[in-house]
Amino acid sequence: MLNILAQFRLDGAPVSCERYGSGHINETYLAVTDAPHSYILQKINRRIFTDVPALMRNIQAVTAHLARKVSDPRHVLTLVPTLDGGAYCRDDQGEYWRVYEFVTGGVCLNRAENPDEFYQSALAFGRFQTLLADFPADTLSETIAHFHDTPARYRALHAAAEKNTAGRLGEVEAELAFACQREAEAAQMVNLLQSGTLPLRVTHNDTKLNNVILDEKDHTALCVIDLDTVMPGLVANDFGDSIRFGASTAAEDEKELSKVSLSLSLYETYADGFLSVCGANLTPLETETLPLGAKLMTLENGVRFLTDYLQGDTYYAISRPKHNLDRARAQFKLVADMEKKWAEMNAIIRRKAKA
Ligand code: ADP
Ligand code: GN1
Ligand code: MG
C-alpha cells in the first residue's frame, strides 16, 4: 500500500494504512501520516465501474463545482492529486487508486441513533441536490448504465434465475414470486421518465445514511460522500434510497424479519429535512412521486440482492454465506410494510407539499 500512497501528494509520511468503513463496493483504507494528516485511500471497483477515467472526471467536476459554493472545506470531498497532478493512479495489476482528504472529526452511521441524525442526512442530500441544480448534467458520464432502470434490474433477475449459476433457485422461490408479483408496477418511475413527465437531474443515486459524514461533536451534517454514481437521475430515487436504508426499523441485512418495518415517523423526519432544502425546486409531480421512489428503490435493491445471490455473490461484498439472501428478504419485508402504510406515506408528502 505504501508504494501506492507514495504516488500521491501527501502531507507527511504514512505511518499506518488500515481497512476502513462499511461500503459494499470499493476497497477503502484509512492512511494516517506523521504530519499528522489522514487520508482515505480507495481501490476503485473496476469490475463494476468499467470506465474509471470517466468516473473520476465526473468526481473532479462535481467536487470542484461544490467547492466553489461552500465555505467550509469539510463540506465537500477533496481529491488529493498524484505527484504528476492526476486524479488517480494505476498499479501494475491495472487497479485504479484514488486518495481523498480524510474528513476529520466526522462519523458515518449505519443506523441513526436518533431522528435528528437522519434529519441531518436529509439536509445533506437536499443541499447536494440544490447545489448541483445548475451543474450541466449532460457533461456527466453514466458510470453504471441503467443503474436505476428497475425493469432492467428485473431482466437481470430473470436471466440469473434462468441460468441458476450457483444452484440456488430452489431456495428463493418465495422471494422470486414476491418480486414477480410487483414487476409491472416496478416500471412506473422509468415510464414517467421516458414519457418526459419527470425531469432528469444531477442526482447522487446511492443515498444511504452511511454515505453522509456527520460532525462527531454535534452530529450535524458535514458532507455527502461516495460520488461514484453521481449521474443524471430522478430526485425521487435519491429520496427513496435514503428512506429504504434509514427509515427502516432494522438494518438492511436484518435476518429477523419481524424487526423490519417502515418507521413513518423517520420517513416524515426525512421528508421534512429534504423538502425544507430542495422542495421549492421540485415540480409537483416530482414531489408527489417521492413515496413511489421509496417503494421502488426498496424493491429494486431487493431484486439486485436476490440477483447477486442467484449469481453466486459476485457483486456486493458479503460477510456471511446467505448475506445477499438476507438483504433481499429484508428489502421485500420493507416493501410489504410500505404497501400497508401506502396511504399514510402519500398523505405525509401531500401535507408537506401544502405547508
Ligand atoms: P463504497 O462505495 O464502498 O461504499 P465509500 O466511498 O462510501 O465506498 O467509502 C466507504 C466508507 O469510508 C464510508 O462509508 C466512510 O465511512 C468512509 N469514508 C469515505 N470517504 C471518506 C472521507 N473522505 N473522510 C472520512 N471517511 C470517509
Ligand atoms: C452499494 O457503495 P455502497 O455500499 O454505498 C450499491 C448501491 C446499493 C447499496 C446497498 C455502486 O452502495 O447501489 O443500494 O450498496 N452501490 C453500487 O447497500 O452498486
Ligand atoms: Mg458507500
CSV table of C-alpha atoms and ligand atoms in Angstrom, one decimal:
chain,number,residue,atom,x,y,z
A,1,MET,CA,0.0,0.0,0.0
A,2,LEU,CA,2.9,2.3,0.8
A,3,ASN,CA,4.1,2.3,-2.8
A,4,ILE,CA,0.6,3.4,-3.9
A,5,LEU,CA,0.5,6.2,-1.3
A,6,ALA,CA,3.9,7.3,-2.4
A,7,GLN,CA,2.4,8.4,-5.8
A,8,PHE,CA,0.1,11.0,-4.2
A,9,ARG,CA,0.9,14.5,-2.9
A,10,LEU,CA,0.6,13.7,0.8
A,11,ASP,CA,1.4,15.9,3.7
A,12,GLY,CA,3.8,13.8,5.9
A,13,ALA,CA,4.9,10.1,5.6
A,14,PRO,CA,2.3,7.4,6.1
A,15,VAL,CA,2.5,5.6,9.4
A,16,SER,CA,-0.5,3.3,9.0
A,17,CYS,CA,-2.9,2.2,6.4
A,18,GLU,CA,-5.9,0.0,7.5
A,19,ARG,CA,-9.2,-1.2,6.0
A,20,TYR,CA,-11.9,1.3,6.9
A,21,GLY,CA,-15.7,1.8,6.7
A,22,SER,CA,-18.5,-0.5,5.7
A,23,GLY,CA,-19.1,0.1,1.9
A,24,HIS,CA,-20.1,-2.8,-0.3
A,25,ILE,CA,-18.3,-1.7,-3.4
A,26,ASN,CA,-14.8,-0.2,-3.2
A,27,GLU,CA,-11.8,-1.2,-1.0
A,28,THR,CA,-11.4,1.6,1.4
A,29,TYR,CA,-8.3,2.3,3.7
A,30,LEU,CA,-7.6,5.0,6.3
A,31,ALA,CA,-4.0,6.2,5.9
A,32,VAL,CA,-2.5,8.1,8.8
A,33,THR,CA,0.7,10.1,8.3
A,34,ASP,CA,3.3,11.5,10.8
A,35,ALA,CA,2.2,15.1,9.8
A,36,PRO,CA,-0.3,14.3,11.4
A,37,HIS,CA,-2.7,14.3,8.5
A,38,SER,CA,-5.1,11.5,7.4
A,39,TYR,CA,-6.3,10.3,4.1
A,40,ILE,CA,-8.8,7.9,2.6
A,41,LEU,CA,-7.2,5.6,0.0
A,42,GLN,CA,-9.6,3.7,-2.2
A,43,LYS,CA,-9.2,0.9,-4.7
A,44,ILE,CA,-12.0,1.6,-7.1
A,45,ASN,CA,-14.0,-1.4,-8.1
A,46,ARG,CA,-13.2,-1.6,-11.8
A,47,ARG,CA,-15.3,-4.7,-12.4
A,48,ILE,CA,-18.3,-2.6,-11.5
A,49,PHE,CA,-17.1,0.7,-12.8
A,50,THR,CA,-15.9,-0.1,-16.3
A,51,ASP,CA,-14.7,3.4,-17.3
A,52,VAL,CA,-12.8,4.7,-14.2
A,53,PRO,CA,-11.2,7.6,-16.0
A,54,ALA,CA,-14.7,8.9,-16.9
A,55,LEU,CA,-15.9,8.2,-13.4
A,56,MET,CA,-13.0,10.3,-12.0
A,57,ARG,CA,-13.7,13.1,-14.4
A,58,ASN,CA,-17.3,13.2,-13.0
A,59,ILE,CA,-16.0,13.3,-9.5
A,60,GLN,CA,-13.4,16.0,-10.2
A,61,ALA,CA,-16.1,18.2,-11.9
A,62,VAL,CA,-18.7,17.7,-9.2
A,63,THR,CA,-16.4,18.3,-6.3
A,64,ALA,CA,-14.9,21.4,-8.0
A,65,HIS,CA,-18.5,22.7,-8.5
A,66,LEU,CA,-19.4,22.1,-4.9
A,67,ALA,CA,-16.1,23.5,-3.6
A,68,ARG,CA,-16.9,26.8,-5.3
A,69,LYS,CA,-20.2,27.0,-3.4
A,70,VAL,CA,-19.3,26.0,0.1
A,71,SER,CA,-17.1,27.9,2.5
A,72,ASP,CA,-16.1,25.1,4.9
A,73,PRO,CA,-13.6,22.6,3.3
A,74,ARG,CA,-15.3,19.8,5.4
A,75,HIS,CA,-18.5,20.3,3.4
A,76,VAL,CA,-17.1,18.8,0.3
A,77,LEU,CA,-15.0,15.8,-0.6
A,78,THR,CA,-11.5,16.8,-1.7
A,79,LEU,CA,-9.4,14.7,-4.0
A,80,VAL,CA,-5.7,14.6,-3.4
A,81,PRO,CA,-3.7,14.8,-6.7
A,82,THR,CA,-0.9,12.4,-7.7
A,83,LEU,CA,2.6,13.7,-8.0
A,84,ASP,CA,2.0,14.4,-11.7
A,85,GLY,CA,-1.2,16.2,-11.0
A,86,GLY,CA,-3.6,13.3,-11.9
A,87,ALA,CA,-6.8,12.4,-10.0
A,88,TYR,CA,-5.9,8.7,-9.6
A,89,CYS,CA,-3.1,6.2,-10.2
A,90,ARG,CA,-2.9,2.7,-11.6
A,91,ASP,CA,-0.9,-0.1,-10.1
A,92,ASP,CA,0.9,-2.9,-12.0
A,93,GLN,CA,-2.2,-5.1,-11.7
A,94,GLY,CA,-4.2,-2.5,-13.5
A,95,GLU,CA,-6.1,-1.5,-10.4
A,96,TYR,CA,-7.2,2.2,-10.0
A,97,TRP,CA,-6.5,4.0,-6.8
A,98,ARG,CA,-7.6,7.5,-5.5
A,99,VAL,CA,-7.0,9.5,-2.4
A,100,TYR,CA,-9.3,11.9,-0.6
A,101,GLU,CA,-8.7,14.2,2.3
A,102,PHE,CA,-10.0,12.4,5.4
A,103,VAL,CA,-12.8,14.4,6.8
A,104,THR,CA,-11.6,14.8,10.3
A,105,GLY,CA,-13.9,14.9,13.3
A,106,GLY,CA,-16.6,13.2,11.2
A,107,VAL,CA,-18.7,10.0,11.6
A,108,CYS,CA,-20.6,7.8,9.2
A,109,LEU,CA,-23.5,5.9,10.7
A,110,ASN,CA,-25.1,2.6,9.6
A,111,ARG,CA,-28.1,3.4,11.8
A,112,ALA,CA,-29.4,6.7,13.1
A,113,GLU,CA,-29.3,6.7,16.9
A,114,ASN,CA,-31.9,9.5,17.0
A,115,PRO,CA,-34.2,11.2,14.5
A,116,ASP,CA,-32.1,14.3,14.2
A,117,GLU,CA,-29.2,12.4,12.7
A,118,PHE,CA,-31.5,11.1,10.0
A,119,TYR,CA,-32.8,14.7,9.6
A,120,GLN,CA,-29.3,15.9,9.1
A,121,SER,CA,-28.7,13.4,6.4
A,122,ALA,CA,-31.8,14.7,4.6
A,123,LEU,CA,-30.4,18.2,4.8
A,124,ALA,CA,-27.1,16.9,3.3
A,125,PHE,CA,-28.7,15.2,0.4
A,126,GLY,CA,-31.2,18.0,-0.1
A,127,ARG,CA,-28.4,20.6,-0.2
A,128,PHE,CA,-26.4,18.3,-2.6
A,129,GLN,CA,-29.4,18.3,-4.9
A,130,THR,CA,-29.8,22.1,-4.7
A,131,LEU,CA,-26.1,22.9,-5.1
A,132,LEU,CA,-25.9,20.8,-8.2
A,133,ALA,CA,-29.1,22.1,-9.8
A,134,ASP,CA,-27.1,24.4,-12.1
A,135,PHE,CA,-24.5,21.7,-12.9
A,136,PRO,CA,-24.6,20.8,-16.6
A,137,ALA,CA,-26.0,17.3,-16.4
A,138,ASP,CA,-25.1,16.4,-20.0
A,139,THR,CA,-21.4,16.7,-19.2
A,140,LEU,CA,-21.6,13.8,-16.8
A,141,SER,CA,-20.8,10.2,-17.9
A,142,GLU,CA,-23.1,7.4,-16.9
A,143,THR,CA,-20.8,5.4,-14.6
A,144,ILE,CA,-23.1,2.4,-14.5
A,145,ALA,CA,-25.5,2.2,-17.4
A,146,HIS,CA,-29.2,1.6,-16.4
A,147,PHE,CA,-28.3,2.0,-12.7
A,148,HIS,CA,-31.9,2.8,-11.5
A,149,ASP,CA,-33.6,1.3,-14.5
A,150,THR,CA,-35.8,-1.0,-12.5
A,151,PRO,CA,-37.2,-3.0,-15.4
A,152,ALA,CA,-33.6,-3.7,-16.5
A,153,ARG,CA,-32.9,-4.9,-13.0
A,154,TYR,CA,-35.8,-7.3,-13.3
A,155,ARG,CA,-34.5,-8.6,-16.7
A,156,ALA,CA,-31.2,-9.3,-14.9
A,157,LEU,CA,-33.1,-11.2,-12.2
A,158,HIS,CA,-34.9,-13.3,-14.7
A,159,ALA,CA,-31.7,-14.1,-16.5
A,160,ALA,CA,-30.0,-15.1,-13.3
A,161,ALA,CA,-32.9,-17.3,-12.3
A,162,GLU,CA,-32.8,-18.9,-15.8
A,163,LYS,CA,-29.1,-19.6,-15.6
A,164,ASN,CA,-29.2,-20.6,-11.9
A,165,THR,CA,-25.3,-20.5,-11.9
A,166,ALA,CA,-25.0,-21.0,-8.1
A,167,GLY,CA,-27.8,-23.7,-8.0
A,168,ARG,CA,-29.8,-21.6,-5.5
A,169,LEU,CA,-33.0,-21.2,-7.4
A,170,GLY,CA,-34.9,-23.8,-5.4
A,171,GLU,CA,-34.2,-21.8,-2.2
A,172,VAL,CA,-35.6,-18.5,-3.4
A,173,GLU,CA,-39.0,-19.4,-4.8
A,174,ALA,CA,-40.9,-17.2,-2.4
A,175,GLU,CA,-38.7,-14.2,-2.9
A,176,LEU,CA,-38.8,-14.6,-6.7
A,177,ALA,CA,-42.6,-14.8,-6.6
A,178,PHE,CA,-42.8,-11.7,-4.4
A,179,ALA,CA,-40.6,-9.7,-6.9
A,180,CYS,CA,-42.5,-11.0,-9.9
A,181,GLN,CA,-45.9,-10.0,-8.5
A,182,ARG,CA,-44.7,-6.4,-8.5
A,183,GLU,CA,-42.9,-6.4,-11.8
A,184,ALA,CA,-45.5,-4.3,-13.7
A,185,GLU,CA,-45.6,-1.5,-11.1
A,186,ALA,CA,-41.9,-1.5,-10.7
A,187,ALA,CA,-41.7,0.2,-14.1
A,188,GLN,CA,-43.8,3.2,-13.1
A,189,MET,CA,-40.9,5.6,-12.4
A,190,VAL,CA,-39.0,4.7,-15.5
A,191,ASN,CA,-42.2,5.1,-17.6
A,192,LEU,CA,-42.7,8.6,-16.2
A,193,LEU,CA,-39.2,9.5,-17.0
A,194,GLN,CA,-39.4,8.1,-20.6
A,195,SER,CA,-42.7,9.9,-21.2
A,196,GLY,CA,-40.9,13.2,-20.3
A,197,THR,CA,-43.2,13.9,-17.3
A,198,LEU,CA,-40.4,13.7,-14.7
A,199,PRO,CA,-37.2,15.7,-15.2
A,200,LEU,CA,-33.7,14.2,-15.2
A,201,ARG,CA,-31.5,16.0,-12.7
A,202,VAL,CA,-28.0,15.6,-11.3
A,203,THR,CA,-28.6,13.0,-8.5
A,204,HIS,CA,-26.4,11.0,-6.2
A,205,ASN,CA,-28.1,7.6,-6.7
A,206,ASP,CA,-26.7,5.9,-3.6
A,207,THR,CA,-28.1,8.0,-0.8
A,208,LYS,CA,-27.6,5.6,2.2
A,209,LEU,CA,-27.1,7.2,5.6
A,210,ASN,CA,-23.5,5.9,5.7
A,211,ASN,CA,-22.8,8.0,2.6
A,212,VAL,CA,-23.0,11.2,4.6
A,213,ILE,CA,-20.4,12.4,7.1
A,214,LEU,CA,-21.8,14.0,10.3
A,215,ASP,CA,-19.8,16.1,12.7
A,216,GLU,CA,-18.8,13.8,15.5
A,217,LYS,CA,-19.4,16.5,18.1
A,218,ASP,CA,-22.9,17.6,17.4
A,219,HIS,CA,-23.9,15.2,14.6
A,220,THR,CA,-24.8,18.0,12.2
A,221,ALA,CA,-24.3,17.2,8.5
A,222,LEU,CA,-20.8,17.8,7.1
A,223,CYS,CA,-20.7,16.3,3.6
A,224,VAL,CA,-22.0,13.8,1.1
A,225,ILE,CA,-19.5,11.1,0.1
A,226,ASP,CA,-19.4,8.1,-2.3
A,227,LEU,CA,-19.8,10.1,-5.5
A,228,ASP,CA,-19.2,7.2,-7.9
A,229,THR,CA,-22.8,7.1,-9.0
A,230,VAL,CA,-23.4,10.8,-9.4
A,231,MET,CA,-25.2,10.9,-12.7
A,232,PRO,CA,-28.4,12.2,-14.3
A,233,GLY,CA,-31.3,10.6,-12.4
A,234,LEU,CA,-34.6,11.1,-10.6
A,235,VAL,CA,-34.9,13.0,-7.3
A,236,ALA,CA,-37.5,10.5,-6.0
A,237,ASN,CA,-34.9,7.8,-6.3
A,238,ASP,CA,-32.4,9.8,-4.1
A,239,PHE,CA,-35.2,10.4,-1.6
A,240,GLY,CA,-36.3,6.8,-1.9
A,241,ASP,CA,-33.0,5.1,-1.3
A,242,SER,CA,-32.5,7.2,1.9
A,243,ILE,CA,-35.8,6.0,3.2
A,244,ARG,CA,-35.1,2.4,2.3
A,245,PHE,CA,-31.9,2.4,4.3
A,246,GLY,CA,-32.5,4.9,7.1
A,247,ALA,CA,-36.3,4.8,7.8
A,248,SER,CA,-36.3,1.1,8.2
A,249,THR,CA,-36.6,-0.1,11.8
A,250,ALA,CA,-33.9,-2.6,11.2
A,251,ALA,CA,-30.6,-3.0,9.3
A,252,GLU,CA,-30.5,-3.6,5.6
A,253,ASP,CA,-29.4,-7.2,6.2
A,254,GLU,CA,-31.6,-8.0,9.3
A,255,LYS,CA,-32.3,-11.7,9.5
A,256,GLU,CA,-35.2,-11.4,11.9
A,257,LEU,CA,-37.8,-10.1,9.6
A,258,SER,CA,-40.3,-9.3,12.3
A,259,LYS,CA,-37.9,-6.4,13.2
A,260,VAL,CA,-38.1,-4.9,9.7
A,261,SER,CA,-40.7,-2.2,9.1
A,262,LEU,CA,-41.1,1.4,7.9
A,263,SER,CA,-40.9,4.0,10.6
A,264,LEU,CA,-43.5,6.5,9.4
A,265,SER,CA,-42.0,8.9,11.9
A,266,LEU,CA,-38.5,8.7,10.5
A,267,TYR,CA,-40.0,8.9,7.0
A,268,GLU,CA,-41.7,12.1,7.9
A,269,THR,CA,-38.5,13.4,9.6
A,270,TYR,CA,-36.5,12.8,6.4
A,271,ALA,CA,-39.2,14.3,4.2
A,272,ASP,CA,-39.2,17.4,6.4
A,273,GLY,CA,-35.4,17.9,6.1
A,274,PHE,CA,-35.2,17.1,2.4
A,275,LEU,CA,-38.1,19.2,1.3
A,276,SER,CA,-37.1,22.1,3.5
A,277,VAL,CA,-33.9,22.4,1.4
A,278,CYS,CA,-34.8,21.3,-2.1
A,279,GLY,CA,-38.7,21.2,-2.1
A,280,ALA,CA,-39.1,24.6,-3.7
A,281,ASN,CA,-37.1,23.4,-6.8
A,282,LEU,CA,-39.2,20.3,-7.4
A,283,THR,CA,-42.1,20.0,-9.8
A,284,PRO,CA,-45.5,19.0,-8.2
A,285,LEU,CA,-45.1,15.5,-9.8
A,286,GLU,CA,-41.6,15.1,-8.5
A,287,THR,CA,-42.9,15.8,-5.0
A,288,GLU,CA,-45.9,13.5,-5.5
A,289,THR,CA,-43.8,10.6,-6.6
A,290,LEU,CA,-41.4,10.7,-3.6
A,291,PRO,CA,-43.3,7.8,-1.8
A,292,LEU,CA,-43.1,5.8,-5.1
A,293,GLY,CA,-39.4,6.4,-5.1
A,294,ALA,CA,-39.1,4.9,-1.6
A,295,LYS,CA,-41.1,1.8,-2.5
A,296,LEU,CA,-39.4,1.2,-5.9
A,297,MET,CA,-35.8,1.8,-4.5
A,298,THR,CA,-36.5,-0.8,-1.8
A,299,LEU,CA,-38.0,-3.2,-4.4
A,300,GLU,CA,-35.1,-2.6,-6.8
A,301,ASN,CA,-32.5,-3.2,-4.1
A,302,GLY,CA,-34.3,-6.4,-3.1
A,303,VAL,CA,-34.2,-7.5,-6.8
A,304,ARG,CA,-30.5,-6.7,-7.0
A,305,PHE,CA,-29.5,-8.6,-3.9
A,306,LEU,CA,-31.6,-11.6,-5.0
A,307,THR,CA,-29.9,-11.5,-8.4
A,308,ASP,CA,-26.5,-11.4,-6.8
A,309,TYR,CA,-27.5,-14.3,-4.6
A,310,LEU,CA,-28.5,-16.3,-7.6
A,311,GLN,CA,-25.3,-15.4,-9.4
A,312,GLY,CA,-23.2,-16.7,-6.5
A,313,ASP,CA,-22.4,-13.3,-4.8
A,314,THR,CA,-20.2,-11.7,-7.4
A,315,TYR,CA,-21.3,-8.0,-6.9
A,316,TYR,CA,-21.7,-7.0,-3.3
A,317,ALA,CA,-19.2,-7.7,-0.6
A,318,ILE,CA,-20.6,-10.3,1.8
A,319,SER,CA,-19.6,-11.3,5.3
A,320,ARG,CA,-21.7,-14.5,5.7
A,321,PRO,CA,-22.9,-17.2,3.2
A,322,LYS,CA,-26.5,-16.1,2.8
A,323,HIS,CA,-25.9,-12.4,3.3
A,324,ASN,CA,-27.4,-11.3,0.0
A,325,LEU,CA,-30.5,-13.5,0.6
A,326,ASP,CA,-30.9,-11.9,4.0
A,327,ARG,CA,-30.6,-8.5,2.4
A,328,ALA,CA,-33.2,-9.3,-0.3
A,329,ARG,CA,-35.6,-10.7,2.3
A,330,ALA,CA,-35.3,-7.6,4.5
A,331,GLN,CA,-35.9,-5.4,1.4
A,332,PHE,CA,-39.0,-7.3,0.5
A,333,LYS,CA,-40.3,-7.2,4.0
A,334,LEU,CA,-39.9,-3.5,4.0
A,335,VAL,CA,-41.7,-3.2,0.6
A,336,ALA,CA,-44.6,-5.2,2.1
A,337,ASP,CA,-44.8,-2.9,5.1
A,338,MET,CA,-44.7,0.2,2.8
A,339,GLU,CA,-47.7,-1.3,0.9
A,340,LYS,CA,-49.6,-1.4,4.2
A,341,LYS,CA,-48.6,2.1,5.0
A,342,TRP,CA,-49.0,3.5,1.5
A,343,ALA,CA,-51.9,5.8,2.2
A,344,GLU,CA,-50.0,7.4,5.2
A,345,MET,CA,-46.8,7.7,3.1
A,346,ASN,CA,-48.6,9.7,0.5
A,347,ALA,CA,-50.6,11.7,3.0
A,348,ILE,CA,-47.4,12.8,4.7
A,349,ILE,CA,-45.9,14.1,1.5
A,350,ARG,CA,-49.1,15.8,0.4
A,351,ARG,CA,-49.2,17.6,3.8
A,352,LYS,CA,-45.6,18.7,3.4
A,353,ALA,CA,-46.2,19.9,-0.1
A,354,LYS,CA,-49.0,22.2,1.0
A,355,ALA,CA,-47.1,23.6,4.1
B,1,ADP,P1,-18.3,2.3,-1.0
B,1,ADP,O1,-18.6,2.8,-2.4
B,1,ADP,O2,-17.6,1.0,-1.0
B,1,ADP,O3,-19.5,2.4,-0.2
B,1,ADP,P2,-17.4,4.9,0.2
B,1,ADP,O4,-16.8,5.9,-0.7
B,1,ADP,O5,-18.8,5.1,0.6
B,1,ADP,O6,-17.2,3.4,-0.5
B,1,ADP,O7,-16.5,4.8,1.5
B,1,ADP,C1,-16.6,3.7,2.4
B,1,ADP,C2,-16.6,4.3,3.8
B,1,ADP,O8,-15.3,5.0,4.0
B,1,ADP,C3,-17.6,5.4,4.1
B,1,ADP,O9,-18.9,4.8,4.5
B,1,ADP,C4,-17.0,6.2,5.2
B,1,ADP,O10,-17.1,5.6,6.4
B,1,ADP,C5,-15.5,6.2,4.8
B,1,ADP,N1,-15.1,7.4,4.0
B,1,ADP,C6,-15.1,7.5,2.7
B,1,ADP,N2,-14.6,8.7,2.3
B,1,ADP,C7,-14.2,9.4,3.4
B,1,ADP,C8,-13.6,10.7,3.7
B,1,ADP,N3,-13.3,11.5,2.7
B,1,ADP,N4,-13.5,11.0,5.0
B,1,ADP,C9,-13.8,10.2,6.0
B,1,ADP,N5,-14.4,9.0,5.8
B,1,ADP,C10,-14.6,8.5,4.6
B,2,GN1,C1,-23.9,-0.2,-2.8
B,2,GN1,O1,-21.3,1.5,-2.4
B,2,GN1,P1,-22.3,1.4,-1.3
B,2,GN1,O2,-22.1,0.3,-0.4
B,2,GN1,O3,-22.6,2.8,-0.7
B,2,GN1,C2,-24.5,0.0,-4.1
B,2,GN1,C3,-25.9,0.7,-4.0
B,2,GN1,C4,-26.8,-0.2,-3.2
B,2,GN1,C5,-26.1,-0.4,-1.8
B,2,GN1,C6,-26.9,-1.3,-0.9
B,2,GN1,C7,-22.4,1.2,-7.0
B,2,GN1,O4,-23.7,1.0,-2.2
B,2,GN1,O5,-26.5,0.8,-5.3
B,2,GN1,O6,-28.0,0.5,-3.0
B,2,GN1,O7,-24.8,-1.0,-2.0
B,2,GN1,N1,-23.6,0.8,-5.0
B,2,GN1,C8,-23.3,0.4,-6.2
B,2,GN1,O8,-26.4,-1.3,0.4
B,2,GN1,O9,-23.9,-0.6,-6.8
B,3,MG,MG,-20.7,4.0,0.4
